Short mmCIF file of C-alpha atoms and ligand atoms in Angstrom, two decimals:
data_model
loop_
_atom_site.label_atom_id
_atom_site.label_comp_id
_atom_site.label_asym_id
_atom_site.label_seq_id
_atom_site.Cartn_x
_atom_site.Cartn_y
_atom_site.Cartn_z
CA UNK A 1 -52.59 -67.41 -48.58
CA UNK A 2 -48.89 -67.24 -49.33
CA UNK A 3 -47.72 -65.84 -52.64
CA UNK A 4 -45.66 -68.29 -54.65
CA UNK A 5 -42.31 -66.42 -54.44
CA UNK A 6 -42.68 -66.11 -50.65
CA UNK A 7 -43.56 -69.78 -50.28
CA UNK A 8 -40.54 -70.74 -52.38
CA UNK A 9 -38.19 -68.51 -50.35
CA UNK A 10 -39.54 -69.85 -47.03
CA UNK A 11 -39.14 -73.43 -48.22
CA UNK A 12 -35.56 -72.66 -49.20
CA UNK A 13 -35.01 -71.29 -45.70
CA UNK A 14 -36.30 -74.54 -44.18
CA UNK A 15 -33.65 -76.31 -46.23
CA UNK A 16 -30.98 -73.83 -45.03
CA UNK A 17 -31.95 -74.31 -41.37
CA UNK A 18 -31.93 -78.09 -41.73
CA UNK A 19 -28.53 -77.85 -43.39
CA UNK A 20 -27.34 -75.71 -40.45
CA UNK A 21 -28.46 -78.49 -38.12
CA UNK A 22 -26.73 -81.12 -40.24
CA UNK A 23 -23.54 -79.02 -40.32
CA UNK A 24 -23.51 -78.55 -36.55
CA UNK A 25 -24.13 -82.23 -35.92
CA UNK A 26 -21.11 -82.93 -38.17
CA UNK A 27 -19.06 -80.41 -36.18
CA UNK A 28 -20.25 -82.00 -32.93
CA UNK A 29 -19.06 -85.41 -34.14
CA UNK A 30 -15.72 -83.89 -35.15
CA UNK A 31 -15.27 -82.19 -31.74
CA UNK A 32 -16.13 -85.44 -29.97
CA UNK A 33 -13.43 -87.19 -32.02
CA UNK A 34 -10.95 -84.54 -30.83
CA UNK A 35 -11.60 -85.36 -27.16
CA UNK A 36 -13.71 -82.27 -26.47
CA UNK A 37 -17.06 -83.62 -25.22
CA UNK A 38 -18.12 -80.24 -23.81
CA UNK A 39 -17.57 -78.45 -27.13
CA UNK A 40 -19.28 -81.36 -28.91
CA UNK A 41 -22.26 -81.01 -26.56
CA UNK A 42 -22.41 -77.25 -27.18
CA UNK A 43 -22.49 -77.84 -30.92
CA UNK A 44 -25.12 -80.57 -30.56
CA UNK A 45 -27.37 -78.13 -28.72
CA UNK A 46 -26.80 -75.70 -31.60
CA UNK A 47 -27.81 -78.42 -34.07
CA UNK A 48 -31.02 -79.07 -32.08
CA UNK A 49 -31.85 -75.36 -32.01
CA UNK A 50 -31.56 -75.24 -35.80
CA UNK A 51 -34.23 -77.94 -36.00
CA UNK A 52 -36.57 -75.67 -34.06
CA UNK A 53 -35.85 -72.85 -36.53
CA UNK A 54 -36.81 -75.13 -39.43
CA UNK A 55 -39.90 -76.19 -37.51
CA UNK A 56 -40.95 -72.58 -36.95
CA UNK A 57 -40.87 -72.00 -40.74
CA UNK A 58 -42.65 -75.31 -41.37
CA UNK A 59 -45.51 -74.33 -39.07
CA UNK A 60 -45.73 -70.82 -40.50
CA UNK A 61 -46.05 -72.04 -44.10
CA UNK A 62 -48.83 -74.41 -43.03
CA UNK A 63 -50.59 -71.75 -40.92
CA UNK A 64 -50.70 -69.47 -43.99
CA UNK A 65 -52.24 -72.17 -46.15
CA UNK A 66 -49.01 -72.78 -48.05
CA UNK A 67 -47.32 -76.02 -48.99
CA UNK A 68 -44.11 -77.21 -47.38
CA UNK A 69 -41.77 -78.74 -49.93
CA UNK A 70 -38.57 -80.29 -48.62
CA UNK A 71 -35.46 -80.36 -50.78
CA UNK A 72 -32.28 -82.37 -50.65
CA UNK A 73 -29.74 -81.44 -47.97
CA UNK A 74 -26.07 -81.51 -48.94
CA UNK A 75 -23.36 -83.34 -47.01
CA UNK A 76 -21.74 -81.00 -44.48
CA UNK A 77 -18.19 -82.38 -44.44
CA UNK A 78 -16.61 -84.13 -41.50
CA UNK A 79 -13.21 -82.58 -40.78
CA UNK A 80 -11.93 -79.12 -39.88
CA UNK A 81 -8.30 -78.00 -39.44
CA UNK A 82 -8.81 -77.60 -35.66
CA UNK A 83 -11.62 -77.29 -33.10
CA UNK A 84 -11.23 -73.49 -33.18
CA UNK A 85 -11.50 -73.60 -36.98
CA UNK A 86 -14.79 -75.49 -36.68
CA UNK A 87 -16.22 -72.67 -34.54
CA UNK A 88 -14.87 -70.11 -37.01
CA UNK A 89 -16.64 -71.99 -39.80
CA UNK A 90 -19.82 -72.01 -37.67
CA UNK A 91 -19.57 -68.23 -37.24
CA UNK A 92 -19.05 -67.71 -40.99
CA UNK A 93 -22.02 -69.94 -41.68
CA UNK A 94 -24.18 -67.84 -39.37
CA UNK A 95 -23.11 -64.68 -41.21
CA UNK A 96 -24.32 -66.28 -44.45
CA UNK A 97 -27.62 -67.25 -42.78
CA UNK A 98 -28.08 -63.64 -41.64
CA UNK A 99 -27.69 -62.55 -45.28
CA UNK A 100 -30.31 -65.09 -46.29
CA UNK A 101 -32.75 -63.83 -43.65
CA UNK A 102 -32.19 -60.25 -44.78
CA UNK A 103 -33.00 -61.25 -48.37
CA UNK A 104 -36.14 -63.01 -47.17
CA UNK A 105 -37.22 -59.82 -45.41
CA UNK A 106 -36.59 -57.90 -48.66
CA UNK A 107 -38.77 -60.36 -50.59
CA UNK A 108 -41.58 -60.03 -48.03
CA UNK A 109 -41.45 -56.26 -48.42
CA UNK A 110 -41.39 -56.43 -52.23
CA UNK A 111 -44.63 -58.42 -52.09
CA UNK A 112 -46.17 -56.30 -49.30
CA UNK A 113 -46.54 -59.47 -47.22
CA UNK A 114 -46.79 -57.86 -43.79
CA UNK A 115 -47.50 -61.14 -42.00
CA UNK A 116 -44.33 -62.72 -43.32
CA UNK A 117 -42.38 -59.53 -42.63
CA UNK A 118 -43.63 -59.65 -39.05
CA UNK A 119 -42.92 -63.36 -38.69
CA UNK A 120 -39.34 -62.90 -39.93
CA UNK A 121 -38.50 -60.33 -37.25
CA UNK A 122 -37.93 -63.19 -34.80
CA UNK A 123 -35.26 -64.57 -37.15
CA UNK A 124 -33.70 -61.11 -37.60
CA UNK A 125 -33.25 -60.83 -33.81
CA UNK A 126 -32.14 -64.46 -33.48
CA UNK A 127 -29.33 -63.97 -36.00
CA UNK A 128 -27.77 -61.27 -33.80
CA UNK A 129 -27.55 -63.86 -31.03
CA UNK A 130 -26.38 -66.64 -33.36
CA UNK A 131 -23.43 -64.59 -34.59
CA UNK A 132 -22.59 -63.30 -31.11
CA UNK A 133 -22.54 -66.71 -29.41
CA UNK A 134 -20.30 -68.27 -32.08
CA UNK A 135 -18.00 -65.25 -31.94
CA UNK A 136 -17.76 -65.48 -28.12
CA UNK A 137 -16.67 -69.11 -28.29
CA UNK A 138 -14.00 -68.24 -30.89
CA UNK A 139 -12.61 -65.60 -28.48
CA UNK A 140 -12.56 -68.16 -25.69
CA UNK A 141 -10.68 -70.65 -27.87
CA UNK A 142 -8.05 -67.96 -28.55
CA UNK A 143 -7.66 -67.35 -24.82
CA UNK A 144 -7.60 -71.06 -24.00
CA UNK A 145 -4.91 -71.61 -26.64
CA UNK A 146 -2.61 -69.26 -24.77
CA UNK A 147 -3.23 -71.10 -21.48
CA UNK A 148 -1.84 -74.50 -22.48
CA UNK A 149 -3.77 -77.76 -22.03
CA UNK A 150 -5.39 -76.57 -18.78
CA UNK A 151 -7.06 -73.65 -20.58
CA UNK A 152 -8.63 -75.96 -23.13
CA UNK A 153 -9.80 -78.35 -20.40
CA UNK A 154 -11.51 -75.48 -18.55
CA UNK A 155 -13.10 -74.17 -21.75
CA UNK A 156 -14.46 -77.59 -22.61
CA UNK A 157 -15.99 -77.86 -19.15
CA UNK A 158 -17.61 -74.46 -19.58
CA UNK A 159 -19.05 -75.33 -23.01
CA UNK A 160 -20.51 -78.52 -21.51
CA UNK A 161 -22.92 -76.43 -19.44
CA UNK A 162 -24.98 -75.32 -22.44
CA UNK A 163 -28.41 -76.96 -22.34
CA UNK A 164 -31.08 -77.26 -24.99
CA UNK A 165 -34.24 -75.38 -24.15
CA UNK A 166 -37.32 -76.18 -26.21
CA UNK A 167 -38.91 -72.88 -27.32
CA UNK A 168 -42.31 -72.45 -25.66
CA UNK A 169 -44.25 -72.21 -28.93
CA UNK A 170 -42.81 -75.52 -30.17
CA UNK A 171 -43.72 -77.53 -27.04
CA UNK A 172 -46.38 -80.20 -27.14
FE1 OFO B 201 -31.06 -70.88 -37.62
O1 OFO B 201 -29.79 -69.77 -37.01
FE2 OFO B 201 -28.19 -70.63 -37.15
O2 OFO B 201 -28.24 -71.17 -38.85
#
């Protein structure tokens, strides 16, 4: 059985992950409007991955006999100063999500909830990747910017290759 403060914190994290998805879908739409279908596709895959993060928390709360309670998700905005700025905002958002995950881990320790502590280790590792991938794309945008229009075209083609892979535990 989940303790109340843990359940509350996990529910808040579901909301944060769903907001991440909503934000990345908004960024995808923005990138599409800027004539960058590859970057838009990359961001759409990111948005889909965030849904699987929310789903992981959803399932965990239920598995522990808790109660999922969904809250309102705020509007993510629709415009950024440039495509590179959208990726910078995505990176900054991931840094804030890492802080949230770290706080969740702290709460699980405060309540000696070893199951939740263990469960959260997946998210701890995932956040390293989330920050790194966003940061890599920002670096590529900087390089592409120096290469004129051709550099951006090549980068967009590269970003188009990212595919969504359904995590094994969420299949079926
Ligand atoms: Fe769910 O990792 Fe990004 O937000």
